[in-house]
CSV table of C-alpha atoms and ligand atoms in Angstrom, one decimal:
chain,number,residue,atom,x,y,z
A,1,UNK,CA,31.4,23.3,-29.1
A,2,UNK,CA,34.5,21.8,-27.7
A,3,UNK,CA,35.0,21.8,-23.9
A,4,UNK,CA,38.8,22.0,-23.4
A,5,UNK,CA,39.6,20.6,-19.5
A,6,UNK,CA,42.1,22.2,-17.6
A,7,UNK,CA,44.9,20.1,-15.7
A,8,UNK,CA,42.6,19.5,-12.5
A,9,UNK,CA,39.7,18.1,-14.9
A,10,UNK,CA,42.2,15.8,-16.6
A,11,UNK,CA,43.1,14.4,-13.3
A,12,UNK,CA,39.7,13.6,-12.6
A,13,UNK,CA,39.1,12.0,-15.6
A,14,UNK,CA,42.4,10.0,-15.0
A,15,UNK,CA,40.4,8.7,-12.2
A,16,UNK,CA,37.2,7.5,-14.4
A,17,UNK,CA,39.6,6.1,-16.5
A,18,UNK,CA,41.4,3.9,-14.3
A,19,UNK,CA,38.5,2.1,-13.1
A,20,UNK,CA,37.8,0.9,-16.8
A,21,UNK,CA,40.8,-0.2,-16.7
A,22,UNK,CA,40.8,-2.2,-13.7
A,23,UNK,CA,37.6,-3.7,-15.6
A,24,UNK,CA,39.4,-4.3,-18.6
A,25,UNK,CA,41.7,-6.3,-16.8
A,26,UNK,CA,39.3,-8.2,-14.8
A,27,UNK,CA,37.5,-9.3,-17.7
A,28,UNK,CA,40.4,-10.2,-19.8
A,29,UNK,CA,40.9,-12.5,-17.3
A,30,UNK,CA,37.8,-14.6,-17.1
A,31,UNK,CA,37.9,-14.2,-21.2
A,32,UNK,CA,37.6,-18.2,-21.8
A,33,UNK,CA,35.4,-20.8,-23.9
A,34,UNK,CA,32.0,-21.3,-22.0
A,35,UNK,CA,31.8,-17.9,-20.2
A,36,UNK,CA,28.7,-15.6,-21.7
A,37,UNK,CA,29.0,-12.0,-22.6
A,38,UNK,CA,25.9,-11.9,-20.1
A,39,UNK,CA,28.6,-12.9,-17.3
A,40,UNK,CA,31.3,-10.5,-18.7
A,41,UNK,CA,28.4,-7.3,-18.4
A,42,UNK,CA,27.7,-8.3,-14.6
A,43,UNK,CA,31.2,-8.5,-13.4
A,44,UNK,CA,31.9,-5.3,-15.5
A,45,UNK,CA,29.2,-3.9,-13.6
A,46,UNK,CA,30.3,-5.0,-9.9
A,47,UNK,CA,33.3,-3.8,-10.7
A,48,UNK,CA,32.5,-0.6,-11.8
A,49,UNK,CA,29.8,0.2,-8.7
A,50,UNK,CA,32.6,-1.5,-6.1
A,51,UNK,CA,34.9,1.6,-7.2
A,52,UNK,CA,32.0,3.8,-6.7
A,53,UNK,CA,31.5,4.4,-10.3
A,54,UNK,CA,28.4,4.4,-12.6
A,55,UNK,CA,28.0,2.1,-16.4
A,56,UNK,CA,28.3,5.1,-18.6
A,57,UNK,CA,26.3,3.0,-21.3
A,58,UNK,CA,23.9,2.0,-19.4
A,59,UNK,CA,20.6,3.8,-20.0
A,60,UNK,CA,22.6,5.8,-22.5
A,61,UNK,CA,20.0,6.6,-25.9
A,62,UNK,CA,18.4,3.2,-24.0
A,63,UNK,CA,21.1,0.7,-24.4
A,64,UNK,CA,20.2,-1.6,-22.0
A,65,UNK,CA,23.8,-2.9,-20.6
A,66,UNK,CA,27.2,-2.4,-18.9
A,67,UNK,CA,29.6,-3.3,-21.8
A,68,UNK,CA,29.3,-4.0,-25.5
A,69,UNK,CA,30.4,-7.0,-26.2
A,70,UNK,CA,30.8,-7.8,-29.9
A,71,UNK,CA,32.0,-11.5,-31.9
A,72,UNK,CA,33.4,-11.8,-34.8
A,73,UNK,CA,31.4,-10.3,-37.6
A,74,UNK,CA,29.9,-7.8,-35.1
A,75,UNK,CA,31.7,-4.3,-35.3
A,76,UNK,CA,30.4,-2.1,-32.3
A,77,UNK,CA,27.4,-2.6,-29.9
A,78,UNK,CA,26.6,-5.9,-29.4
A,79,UNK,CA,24.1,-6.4,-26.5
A,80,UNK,CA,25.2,-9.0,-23.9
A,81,UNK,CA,23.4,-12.1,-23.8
A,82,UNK,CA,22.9,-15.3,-21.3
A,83,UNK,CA,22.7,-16.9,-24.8
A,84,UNK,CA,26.1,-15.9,-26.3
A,85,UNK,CA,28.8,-18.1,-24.8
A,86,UNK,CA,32.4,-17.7,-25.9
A,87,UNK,CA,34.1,-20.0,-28.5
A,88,UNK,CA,37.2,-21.2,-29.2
A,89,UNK,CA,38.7,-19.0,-31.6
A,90,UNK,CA,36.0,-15.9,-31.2
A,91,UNK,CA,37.6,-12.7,-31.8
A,92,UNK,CA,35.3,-10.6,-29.1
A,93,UNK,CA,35.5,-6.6,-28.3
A,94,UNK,CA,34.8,-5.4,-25.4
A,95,UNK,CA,33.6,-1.8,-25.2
A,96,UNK,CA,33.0,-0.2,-21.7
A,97,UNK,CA,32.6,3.4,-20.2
A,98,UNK,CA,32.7,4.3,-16.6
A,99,UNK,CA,30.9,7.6,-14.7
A,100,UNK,CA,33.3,8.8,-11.6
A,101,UNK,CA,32.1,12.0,-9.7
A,102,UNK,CA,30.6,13.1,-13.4
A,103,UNK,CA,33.8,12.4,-15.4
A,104,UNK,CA,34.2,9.5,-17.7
A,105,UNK,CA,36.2,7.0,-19.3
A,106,UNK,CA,35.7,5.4,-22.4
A,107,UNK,CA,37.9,2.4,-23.7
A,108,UNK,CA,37.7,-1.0,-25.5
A,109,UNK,CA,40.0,-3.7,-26.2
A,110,UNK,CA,39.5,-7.0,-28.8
A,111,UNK,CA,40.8,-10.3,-27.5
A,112,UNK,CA,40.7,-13.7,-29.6
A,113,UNK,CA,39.4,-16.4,-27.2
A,114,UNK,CA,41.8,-19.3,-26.8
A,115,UNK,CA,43.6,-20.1,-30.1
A,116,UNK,CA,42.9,-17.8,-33.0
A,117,UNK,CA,42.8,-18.0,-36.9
A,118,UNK,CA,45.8,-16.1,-38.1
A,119,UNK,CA,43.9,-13.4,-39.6
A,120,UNK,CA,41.9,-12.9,-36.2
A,121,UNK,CA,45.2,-12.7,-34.7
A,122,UNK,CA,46.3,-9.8,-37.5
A,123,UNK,CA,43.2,-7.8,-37.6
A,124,UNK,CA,43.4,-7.8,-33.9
A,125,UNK,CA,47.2,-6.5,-34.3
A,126,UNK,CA,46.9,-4.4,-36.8
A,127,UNK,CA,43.9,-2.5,-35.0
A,128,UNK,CA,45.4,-2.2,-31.8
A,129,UNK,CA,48.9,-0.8,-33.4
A,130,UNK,CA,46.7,1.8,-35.4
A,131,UNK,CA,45.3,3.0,-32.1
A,132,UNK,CA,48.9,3.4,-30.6
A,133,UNK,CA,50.1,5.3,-34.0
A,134,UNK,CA,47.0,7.5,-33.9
A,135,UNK,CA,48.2,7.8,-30.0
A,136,UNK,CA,51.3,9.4,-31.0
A,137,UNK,CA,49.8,11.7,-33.5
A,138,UNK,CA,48.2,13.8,-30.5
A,139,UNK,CA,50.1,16.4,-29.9
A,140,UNK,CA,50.2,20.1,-29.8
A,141,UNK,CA,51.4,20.5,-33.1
A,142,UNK,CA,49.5,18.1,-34.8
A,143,UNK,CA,46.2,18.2,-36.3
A,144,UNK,CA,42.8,16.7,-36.5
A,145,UNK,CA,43.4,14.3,-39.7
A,146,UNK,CA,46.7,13.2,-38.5
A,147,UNK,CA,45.2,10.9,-36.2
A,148,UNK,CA,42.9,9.2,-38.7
A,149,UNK,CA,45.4,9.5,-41.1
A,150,UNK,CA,47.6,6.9,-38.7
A,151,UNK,CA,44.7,4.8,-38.1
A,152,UNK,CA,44.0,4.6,-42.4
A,153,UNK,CA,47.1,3.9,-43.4
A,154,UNK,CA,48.2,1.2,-41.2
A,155,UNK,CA,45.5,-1.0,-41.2
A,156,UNK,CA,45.3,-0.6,-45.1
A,157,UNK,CA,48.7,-1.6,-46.0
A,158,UNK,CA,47.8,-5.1,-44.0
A,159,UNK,CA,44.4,-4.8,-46.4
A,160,UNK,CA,42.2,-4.6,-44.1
A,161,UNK,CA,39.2,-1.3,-44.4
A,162,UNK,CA,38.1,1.4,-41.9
A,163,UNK,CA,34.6,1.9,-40.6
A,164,UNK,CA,32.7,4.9,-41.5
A,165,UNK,CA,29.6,5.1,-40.2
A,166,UNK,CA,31.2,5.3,-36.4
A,167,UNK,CA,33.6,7.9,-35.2
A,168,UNK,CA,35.7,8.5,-32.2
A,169,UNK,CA,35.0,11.5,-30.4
A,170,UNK,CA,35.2,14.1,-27.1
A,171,UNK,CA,34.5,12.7,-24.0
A,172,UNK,CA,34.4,15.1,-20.4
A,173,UNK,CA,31.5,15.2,-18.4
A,174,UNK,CA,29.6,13.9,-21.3
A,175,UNK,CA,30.5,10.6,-23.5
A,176,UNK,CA,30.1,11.9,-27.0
A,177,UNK,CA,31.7,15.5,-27.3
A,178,UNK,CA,32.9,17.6,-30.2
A,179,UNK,CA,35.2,17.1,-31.9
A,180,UNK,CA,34.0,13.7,-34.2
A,181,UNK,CA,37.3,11.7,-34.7
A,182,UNK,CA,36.8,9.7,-38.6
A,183,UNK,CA,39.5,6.6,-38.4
A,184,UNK,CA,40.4,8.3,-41.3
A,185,UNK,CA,41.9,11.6,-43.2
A,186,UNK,CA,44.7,13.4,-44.5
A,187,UNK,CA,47.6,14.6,-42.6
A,188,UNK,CA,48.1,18.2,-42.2
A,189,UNK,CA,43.8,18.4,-42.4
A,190,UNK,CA,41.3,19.6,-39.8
A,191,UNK,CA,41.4,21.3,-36.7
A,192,UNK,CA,44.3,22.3,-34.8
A,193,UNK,CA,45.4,20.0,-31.6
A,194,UNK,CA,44.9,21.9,-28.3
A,195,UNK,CA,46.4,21.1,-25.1
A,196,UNK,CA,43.2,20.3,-22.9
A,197,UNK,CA,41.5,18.3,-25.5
A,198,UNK,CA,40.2,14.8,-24.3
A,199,UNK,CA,39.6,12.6,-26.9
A,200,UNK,CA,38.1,8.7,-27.5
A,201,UNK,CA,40.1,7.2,-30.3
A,202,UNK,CA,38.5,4.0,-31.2
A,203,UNK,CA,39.6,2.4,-34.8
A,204,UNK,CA,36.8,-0.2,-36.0
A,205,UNK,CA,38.9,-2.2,-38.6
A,206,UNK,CA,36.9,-4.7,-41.0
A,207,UNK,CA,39.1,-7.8,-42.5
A,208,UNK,CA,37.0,-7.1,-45.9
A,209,UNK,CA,35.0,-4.3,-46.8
A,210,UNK,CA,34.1,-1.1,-44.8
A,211,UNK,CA,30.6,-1.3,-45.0
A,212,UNK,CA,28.6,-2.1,-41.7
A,213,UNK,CA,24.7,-2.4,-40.9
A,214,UNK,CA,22.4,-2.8,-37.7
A,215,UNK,CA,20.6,-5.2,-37.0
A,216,UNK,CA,17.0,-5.2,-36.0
A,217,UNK,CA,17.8,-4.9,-32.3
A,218,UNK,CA,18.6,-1.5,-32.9
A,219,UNK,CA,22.5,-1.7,-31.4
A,220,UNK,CA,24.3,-4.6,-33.1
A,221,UNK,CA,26.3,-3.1,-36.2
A,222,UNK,CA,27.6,-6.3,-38.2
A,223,UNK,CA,30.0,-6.4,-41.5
A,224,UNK,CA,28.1,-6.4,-44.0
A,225,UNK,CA,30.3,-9.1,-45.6
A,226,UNK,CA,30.6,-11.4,-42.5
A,227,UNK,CA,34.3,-11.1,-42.4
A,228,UNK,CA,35.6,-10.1,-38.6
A,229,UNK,CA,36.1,-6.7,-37.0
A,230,UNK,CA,38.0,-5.5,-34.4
A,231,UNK,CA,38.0,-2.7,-31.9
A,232,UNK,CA,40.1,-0.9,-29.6
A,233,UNK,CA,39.8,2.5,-27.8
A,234,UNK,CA,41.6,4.5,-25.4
A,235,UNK,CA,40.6,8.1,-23.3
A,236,UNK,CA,43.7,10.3,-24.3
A,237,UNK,CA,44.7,14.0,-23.0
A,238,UNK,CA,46.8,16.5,-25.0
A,239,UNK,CA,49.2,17.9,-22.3
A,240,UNK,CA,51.9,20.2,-22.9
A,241,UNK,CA,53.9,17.3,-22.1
A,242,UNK,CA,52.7,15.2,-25.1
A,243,UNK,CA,49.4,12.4,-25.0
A,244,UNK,CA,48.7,10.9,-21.6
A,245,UNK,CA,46.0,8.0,-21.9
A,246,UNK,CA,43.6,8.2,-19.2
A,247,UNK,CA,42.2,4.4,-19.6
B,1,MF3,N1,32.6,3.5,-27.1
B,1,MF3,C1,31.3,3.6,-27.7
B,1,MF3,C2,31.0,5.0,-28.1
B,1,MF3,O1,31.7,5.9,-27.6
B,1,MF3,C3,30.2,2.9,-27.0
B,1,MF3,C4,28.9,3.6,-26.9
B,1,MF3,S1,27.8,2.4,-26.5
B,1,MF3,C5,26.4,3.2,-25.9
B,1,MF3,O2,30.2,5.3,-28.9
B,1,MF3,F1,25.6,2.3,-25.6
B,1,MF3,F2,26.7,3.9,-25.0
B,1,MF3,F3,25.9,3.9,-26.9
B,2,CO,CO1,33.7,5.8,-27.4
């Protein structure tokens, strides 16, 4: 079922939104060889309860954390750890939702740590563009596959692949709602695009094959090749007035 807000709800949900953020930002900041993703998850989650906000993640199907923070090979979900310190050259996403007055915000961003290998630093791109085509493809006269259809065929002319076996999706007053959003598809396909629609875009690109797996921890989903991966999200509304992203 697909809960379409109305212009009040998407002002509240701007207001979840803007605390991740602010948290984004922050952590962006302290993003530097040494720090631990154990760090990153506790300023995330000052942060977040400073603003009067709740970790959407945590507790959520019993991850046990503020953020996901995920290097290099990891796609999505990695758990923060006193034990992972940042390196040089790390390509690290940063996945984090935020629980204001019931509404919520859902956005990531990848950052390479210090100086980069050029094809962290074009997988990085290339993923982050793809969200901001995919972006521009939510309107009221587009359709459901448009926006993976953006995603798809910008990160595959640089040859890079799309993960399957995660989706973007509805977020309101819960963080996974209908509709699913596949990274990819066929323009013109799927369900019409509805003013009031609030949707989490989030393209996982893979610099080699699609294929991801979990690890025994339950969360962490690696490339199955090794090869890096990279993740960026945003919160987005359909208005009559075009996208507005609420993160
Ligand atoms: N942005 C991711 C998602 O929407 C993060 C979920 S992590 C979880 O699926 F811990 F909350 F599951
Ligand atoms: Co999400």
């Amino acid at each position: 079922m697909i809960h379409l807000k109305s212009s009040d709800e998407i002002e509240r949900l701007f207001e979840a939104g803007q605390i991740v953020r602010v948290v984004h930002d922050a952590l962006e900041k302290l993003i530097a060889p040494g720090i631990s993703t154990a760090e990153l998850d506790a300023e995330a989650e000052a942060i977040i309860r400073r603003h009067g906000g709740i970790p959407a993640f945590k507790g959520y199907r019993g991850y046990p954390a503020t953020i996901c923070a995920s290097i290099n090979e990891e796609v999505v979900h990695g758990i923060p750890s006193p034990k992972r310190k940042l390196k040089e050259g790390d390509l690290l996403g940063i996945d984090l939702g935020v629980i204001l007055n019931g509404w919520i915000g859902d956005a990531a961003r990848s950052h390479v740590v210090g100086l980069g290998s050029e094809e962290a630093e074009r997988l990085n791109r290339a993923t982050r563009e793809s969200l901001d085509r995919a972006i521009a493809a939510m309107t009221t006269s587009g359709r459901l596959g448009d926006i993976g259809h953006a995603i798809q065929s910008h990160v595959e002319a640089q040859g890079f692949s799309v993960v399957r076996q995660f989706v973007g999706h509805g977020v309101g007053r819960n963080l996974h709602e209908d509709p699913q959003v596949p990274n990819y598809g066929r323009r013109g396909t799927g369900m019409r695009l509805q003013e009031g629609l609030v949707l989490a875009i989030e393209p996982m690109i893979n610099a080699g094959a699609f294929e991801v797996e979990v690890l025994e921890d339950g969360w962490t989903a690696v490339t199955v090749d090794g090869r890096l991966s990279a993740h960026w999200e945003h919160s987005i509304a359909i208005t009559a007035d075009g996208p507005r992203v609420l993160t």
